[in-house]
Amino acid sequence: LLHTFSSNAKTNFQASEGIYGSFGYDLSTPALGIIEAEPGVFYVIAVNGGQHDQGGIWKFDVNGSGYSKVAYYDTLPTGGVGRNPNSPLIKGPNGDLYGVLIDKGELNNSNDVGHLYKVNLTTQQLEYISDLESDIAGWAITGPVCQIVYNSDLNKIYGTKETFSGG
């Protein structure tokens, strides 16, 4: 469900309608916010549903095409980019969207450090970008948390992590 709010003034918004949609392997439980990637085209992370109940990303185009599934989260060993989204999508280089997943879903891997992925808006596919593992002065840094941000002047994406071990 996508709600719209409209107003004649800049401060008094009222809910004006709810827009519904569905598609195969329904994605559910929208989380982590909504982003307008292009005028009238919104992308949302769902944390449940999909082919393997790992969630995914759907979009809604208010200009006519309505709801569509972009991709499902799935484990790397089966061709996916990973699972357990942990940040809202942001607009980054070339206008594509970026997010962070907590783990790849690899079997027998208890050291998931999180990784960055991209929603390629041209192909409408998810792409694995990079692990987020860091080693600074002997300290292992894992566990991405919160929102990431893009600095277009430096062409860098920044984020925070919560777990430090070693020393």
mmCIF file of C-alpha atoms in Angstrom, residues 81 93-94 96-99 116-121 125-129:
data_model
loop_
_atom_site.group_PDB
_atom_site.id
_atom_site.type_symbol
_atom_site.label_atom_id
_atom_site.label_comp_id
_atom_site.label_asym_id
_atom_site.label_seq_id
_atom_site.Cartn_x
_atom_site.Cartn_y
_atom_site.Cartn_z
ATOM 1 C CA VAL A 81 23.288 -10.447 -3.497
ATOM 2 C CA PRO A 93 26.687 7.565 -8.362
ATOM 3 C CA ASN A 94 24.965 7.667 -11.774
ATOM 4 C CA ASP A 96 21.523 4.278 -9.088
ATOM 5 C CA LEU A 97 20.309 3.236 -5.627
ATOM 6 C CA TYR A 98 22.541 1.731 -2.933
ATOM 7 C CA GLY A 99 21.899 -0.141 0.307
ATOM 8 C CA LEU A 116 27.132 -2.791 -0.063
ATOM 9 C CA TYR A 117 24.828 -3.518 -2.986
ATOM 10 C CA LYS A 118 23.421 -1.482 -5.863
ATOM 11 C CA VAL A 119 20.021 -1.334 -7.533
ATOM 12 C CA ASN A 120 20.949 -0.717 -11.155
ATOM 13 C CA LEU A 121 18.076 1.433 -12.404
ATOM 14 C CA GLN A 125 18.847 -5.767 -11.110
ATOM 15 C CA LEU A 126 20.614 -5.977 -7.746
ATOM 16 C CA GLU A 127 24.410 -6.026 -7.896
ATOM 17 C CA TYR A 128 26.874 -7.008 -5.157
ATOM 18 C CA ILE A 129 29.466 -4.219 -4.706
#
